[in-house]
Short mmCIF file of C-alpha atoms in Angstrom, two decimals:
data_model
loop_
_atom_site.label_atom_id
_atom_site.label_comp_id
_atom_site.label_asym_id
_atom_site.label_seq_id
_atom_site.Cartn_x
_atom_site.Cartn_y
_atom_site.Cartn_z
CA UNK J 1390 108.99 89.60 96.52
CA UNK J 1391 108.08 87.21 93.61
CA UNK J 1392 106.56 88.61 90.50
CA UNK J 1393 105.59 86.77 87.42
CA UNK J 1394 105.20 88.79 84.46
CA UNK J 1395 102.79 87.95 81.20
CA UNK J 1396 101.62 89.90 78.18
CA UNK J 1397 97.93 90.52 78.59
CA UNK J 1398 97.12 90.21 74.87
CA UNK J 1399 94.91 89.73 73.33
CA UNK J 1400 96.94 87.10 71.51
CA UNK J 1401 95.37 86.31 68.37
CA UNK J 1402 96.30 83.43 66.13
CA UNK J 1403 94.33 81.66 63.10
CA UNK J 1404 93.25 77.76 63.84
CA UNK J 1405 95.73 75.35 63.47
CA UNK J 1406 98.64 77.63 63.98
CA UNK J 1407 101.35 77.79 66.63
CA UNK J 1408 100.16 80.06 69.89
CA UNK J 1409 103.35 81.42 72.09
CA UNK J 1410 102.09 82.56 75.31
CA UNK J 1411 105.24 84.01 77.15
CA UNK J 1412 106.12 84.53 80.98
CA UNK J 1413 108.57 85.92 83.13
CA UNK J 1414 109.47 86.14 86.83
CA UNK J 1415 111.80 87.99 89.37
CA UNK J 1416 112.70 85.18 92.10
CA UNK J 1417 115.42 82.65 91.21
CA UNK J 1418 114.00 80.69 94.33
CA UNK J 1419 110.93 79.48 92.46
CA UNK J 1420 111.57 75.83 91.27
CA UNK J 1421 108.17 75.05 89.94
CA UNK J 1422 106.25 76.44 87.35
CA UNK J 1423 102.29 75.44 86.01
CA UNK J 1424 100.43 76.70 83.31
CA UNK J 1425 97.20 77.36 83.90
CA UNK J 1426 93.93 78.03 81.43
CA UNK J 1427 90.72 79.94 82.69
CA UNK J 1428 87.35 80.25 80.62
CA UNK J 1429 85.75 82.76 81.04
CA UNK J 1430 83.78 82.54 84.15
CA UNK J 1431 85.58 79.36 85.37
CA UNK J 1432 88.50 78.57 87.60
CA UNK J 1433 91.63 78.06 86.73
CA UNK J 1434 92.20 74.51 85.32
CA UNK J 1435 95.47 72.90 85.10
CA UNK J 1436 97.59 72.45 81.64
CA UNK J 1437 100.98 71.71 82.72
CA UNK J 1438 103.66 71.93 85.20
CA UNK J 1439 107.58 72.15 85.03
CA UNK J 1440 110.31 72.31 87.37
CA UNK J 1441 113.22 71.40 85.16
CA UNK J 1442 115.64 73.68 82.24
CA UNK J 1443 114.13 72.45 79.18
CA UNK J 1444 110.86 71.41 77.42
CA UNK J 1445 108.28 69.56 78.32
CA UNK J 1446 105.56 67.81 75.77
CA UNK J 1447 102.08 67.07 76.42
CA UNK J 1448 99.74 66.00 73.41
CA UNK J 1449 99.29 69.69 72.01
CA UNK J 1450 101.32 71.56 74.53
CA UNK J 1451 104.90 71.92 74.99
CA UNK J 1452 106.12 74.09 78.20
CA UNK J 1453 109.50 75.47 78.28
CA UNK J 1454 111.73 76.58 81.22
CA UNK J 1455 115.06 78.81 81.33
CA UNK J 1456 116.03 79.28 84.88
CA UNK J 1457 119.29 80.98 84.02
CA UNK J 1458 116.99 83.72 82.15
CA UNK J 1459 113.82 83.24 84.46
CA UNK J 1460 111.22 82.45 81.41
CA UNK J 1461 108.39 80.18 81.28
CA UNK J 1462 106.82 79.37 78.08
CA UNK J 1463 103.94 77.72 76.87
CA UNK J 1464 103.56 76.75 72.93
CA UNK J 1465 99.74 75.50 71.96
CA UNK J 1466 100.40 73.78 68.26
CA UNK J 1467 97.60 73.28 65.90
CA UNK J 1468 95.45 75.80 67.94
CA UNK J 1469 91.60 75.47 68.02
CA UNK J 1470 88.99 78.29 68.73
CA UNK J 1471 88.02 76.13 71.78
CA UNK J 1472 91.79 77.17 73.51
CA UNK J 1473 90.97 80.64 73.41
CA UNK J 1474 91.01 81.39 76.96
CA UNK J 1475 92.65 83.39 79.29
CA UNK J 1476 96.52 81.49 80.25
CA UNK J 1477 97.82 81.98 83.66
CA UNK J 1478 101.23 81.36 84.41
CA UNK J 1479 102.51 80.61 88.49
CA UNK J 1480 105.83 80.20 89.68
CA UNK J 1481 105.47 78.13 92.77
CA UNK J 1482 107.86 77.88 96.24
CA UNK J 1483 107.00 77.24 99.84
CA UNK J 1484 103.73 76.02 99.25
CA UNK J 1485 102.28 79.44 97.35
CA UNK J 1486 101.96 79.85 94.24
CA UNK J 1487 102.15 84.00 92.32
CA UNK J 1488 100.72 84.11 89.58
CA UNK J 1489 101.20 86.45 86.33
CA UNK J 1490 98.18 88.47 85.59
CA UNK J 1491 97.04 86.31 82.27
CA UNK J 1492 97.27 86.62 78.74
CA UNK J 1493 94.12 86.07 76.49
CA UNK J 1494 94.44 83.45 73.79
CA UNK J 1495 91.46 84.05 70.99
CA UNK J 1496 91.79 81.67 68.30
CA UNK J 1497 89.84 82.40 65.05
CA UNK J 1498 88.11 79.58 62.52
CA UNK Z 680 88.16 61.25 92.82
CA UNK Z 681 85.82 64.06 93.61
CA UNK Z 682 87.71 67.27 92.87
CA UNK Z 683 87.51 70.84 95.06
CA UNK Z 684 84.12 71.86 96.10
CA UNK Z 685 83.41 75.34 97.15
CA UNK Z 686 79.80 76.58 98.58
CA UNK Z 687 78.39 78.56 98.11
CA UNK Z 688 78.85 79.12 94.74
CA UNK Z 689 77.50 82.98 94.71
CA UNK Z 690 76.66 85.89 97.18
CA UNK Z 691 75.15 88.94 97.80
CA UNK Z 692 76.05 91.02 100.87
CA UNK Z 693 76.16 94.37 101.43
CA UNK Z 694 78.81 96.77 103.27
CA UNK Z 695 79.81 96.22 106.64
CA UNK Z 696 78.05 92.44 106.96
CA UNK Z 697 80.21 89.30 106.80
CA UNK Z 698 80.60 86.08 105.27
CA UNK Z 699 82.14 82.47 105.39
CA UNK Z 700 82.92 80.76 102.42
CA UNK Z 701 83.82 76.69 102.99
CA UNK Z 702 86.23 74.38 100.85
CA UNK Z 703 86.23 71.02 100.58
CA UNK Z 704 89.72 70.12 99.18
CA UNK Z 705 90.50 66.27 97.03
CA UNK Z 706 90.04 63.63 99.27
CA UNK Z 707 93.44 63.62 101.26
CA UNK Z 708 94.62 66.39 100.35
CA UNK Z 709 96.09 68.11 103.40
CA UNK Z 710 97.05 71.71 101.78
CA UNK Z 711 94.72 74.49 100.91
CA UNK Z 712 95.07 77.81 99.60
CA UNK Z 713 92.67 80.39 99.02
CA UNK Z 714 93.01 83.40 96.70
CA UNK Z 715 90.99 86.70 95.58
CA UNK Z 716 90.34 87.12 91.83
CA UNK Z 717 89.22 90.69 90.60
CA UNK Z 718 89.80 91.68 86.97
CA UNK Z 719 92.53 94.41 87.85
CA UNK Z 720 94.77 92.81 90.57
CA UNK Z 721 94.62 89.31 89.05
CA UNK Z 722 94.84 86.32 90.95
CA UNK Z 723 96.18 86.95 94.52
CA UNK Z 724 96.87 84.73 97.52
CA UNK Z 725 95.56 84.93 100.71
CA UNK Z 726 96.71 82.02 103.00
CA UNK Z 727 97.42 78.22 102.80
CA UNK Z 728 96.62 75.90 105.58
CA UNK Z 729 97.89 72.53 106.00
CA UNK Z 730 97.05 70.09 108.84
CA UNK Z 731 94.93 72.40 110.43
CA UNK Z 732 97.84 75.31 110.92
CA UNK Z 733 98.09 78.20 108.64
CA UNK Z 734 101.60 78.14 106.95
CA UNK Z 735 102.24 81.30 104.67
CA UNK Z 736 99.73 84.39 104.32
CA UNK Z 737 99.52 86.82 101.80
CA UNK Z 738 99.30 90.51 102.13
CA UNK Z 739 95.62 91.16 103.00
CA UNK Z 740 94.41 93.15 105.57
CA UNK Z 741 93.12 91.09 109.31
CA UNK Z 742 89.28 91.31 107.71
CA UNK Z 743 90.59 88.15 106.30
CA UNK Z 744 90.80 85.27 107.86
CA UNK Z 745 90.61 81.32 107.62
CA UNK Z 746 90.70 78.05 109.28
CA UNK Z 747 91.31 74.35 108.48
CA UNK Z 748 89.59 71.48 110.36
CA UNK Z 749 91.15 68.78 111.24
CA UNK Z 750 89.12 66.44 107.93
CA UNK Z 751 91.02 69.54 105.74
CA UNK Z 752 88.14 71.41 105.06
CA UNK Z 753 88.97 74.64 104.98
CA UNK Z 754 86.90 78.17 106.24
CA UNK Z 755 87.79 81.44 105.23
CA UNK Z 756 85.81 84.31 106.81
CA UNK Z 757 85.44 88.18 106.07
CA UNK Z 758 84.18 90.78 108.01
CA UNK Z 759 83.38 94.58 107.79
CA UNK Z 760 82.77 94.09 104.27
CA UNK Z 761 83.88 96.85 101.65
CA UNK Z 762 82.48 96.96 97.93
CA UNK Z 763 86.45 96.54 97.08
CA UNK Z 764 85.80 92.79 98.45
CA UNK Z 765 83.54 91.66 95.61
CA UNK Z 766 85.68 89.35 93.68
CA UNK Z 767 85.91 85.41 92.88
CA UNK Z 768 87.35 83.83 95.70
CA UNK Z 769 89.08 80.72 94.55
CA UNK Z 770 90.23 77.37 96.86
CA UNK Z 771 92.57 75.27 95.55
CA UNK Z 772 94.17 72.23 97.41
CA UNK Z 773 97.20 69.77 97.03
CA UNK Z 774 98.65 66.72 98.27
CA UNK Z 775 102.12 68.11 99.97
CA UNK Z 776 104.49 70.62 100.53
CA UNK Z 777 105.28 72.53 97.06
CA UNK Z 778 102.87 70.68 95.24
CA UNK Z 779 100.55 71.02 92.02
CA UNK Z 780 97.56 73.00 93.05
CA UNK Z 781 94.09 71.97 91.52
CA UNK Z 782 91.01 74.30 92.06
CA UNK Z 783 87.78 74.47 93.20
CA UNK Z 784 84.78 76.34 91.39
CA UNK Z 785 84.94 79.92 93.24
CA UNK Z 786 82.73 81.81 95.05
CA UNK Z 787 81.40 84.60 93.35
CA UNK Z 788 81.08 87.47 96.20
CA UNK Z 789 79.12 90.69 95.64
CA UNK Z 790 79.31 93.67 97.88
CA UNK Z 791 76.60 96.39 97.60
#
């Protein structure tokens, strides 16, 4: 059975520094991996998705995969109090996707 | 492109009634997934249907079931309901096999 593991915070950081929001899972069939950030009240939007060893950079966000050591990582640079949200990590495969339970980003002004 | 639309948006029911919630995935988009949100269990997935056959189903009991039509739109249906079924209920639909996943707004089911 696939598990994906997170820290359910609350991870707080200052504005404008680096947030590390940190996952792990327990199949090595997974191949994908997404990032997704929920407001509260509000679905799950997209952030990113990666399905290659190594980082990926988008504007603000940079995800990072390890396959060999099964950890997905998302860094948020120059953080702002509108990313505090809740983070969702999902390790994809056959069409489903598990996801971790979450970890809660508050950034303070 | 209109994204995932999911009516109705909220509910009230009480125990032992049942409801059908309706999804509307991206326009062709052949894949979608449904999944229960509650604040202890997290997101977790009920079934994915693509081209009108459900392909992979999660670990829920039969009160749970779903449908595609053949324009993708996608049904899922719950009977006999318990207070322990008040969650979001979430849709989310993609373009293939194994791909990105974008979701709809949620239903917002209450049992009483």
């Amino acid at each position: 059975q696939k598990e994906v593991e997170q820290n359910s915070g609350p991870l707080s950081v200052p504005e404008g520094a680096i947030a590390s929001l940190n996952c792990t899972y327990s199949d090595r069939v997974s191949q994908s991996f997404f990032w997704y950030r929920q407001y509260s009240g509000k679905s799950p939007e997209l952030i990113m998705s990666i399905y290659s060893n190594g980082d990926k950079e988008d504007g603000r966000f940079t995800a990072q995969l390890n396959k060999a050591s099964q950890y997905v990582s998302l860094l948020i640079r120059d953080s702002q109090p509108s990313d505090s949200a809740t983070y969702l990590c999902a390790g994809g495969g056959y069409s489903t996707l598990t996801f971790g339970k979450g970890t809660m980003l508050l950034v303070s002004p | 492109k209109a994204g995932v639309t999911q009516t109705p948006r909220y509910l009230i029911k009480t125990r032992g009634q049942q409801v059908t919630l309706s999804c509307s995935p991206i326009s062709g988009h052949r894949s979608v997934s449904w999944y229960q949100q509650t604040p202890g269990q997290g997101l977790q997935f009920l079934f994915e249907y693509f081209s009108e056959t459900q392909r992979n189903k999660g670990n829920f009991p039969g009160r749970f079931s779903g449908r595609q039509f053949s324009n993708s739109r996608s049904e899922m249906n719950v009977s006999t309901l318990e207070l322990g079924d008040s969650a979001l209920y979430l849709c989310a639909s993609s373009s293939s096999y194994q791909e990105t996943q974008y979701f709809g707004p949620g239903t917002r089911l209450l049992v009483l």
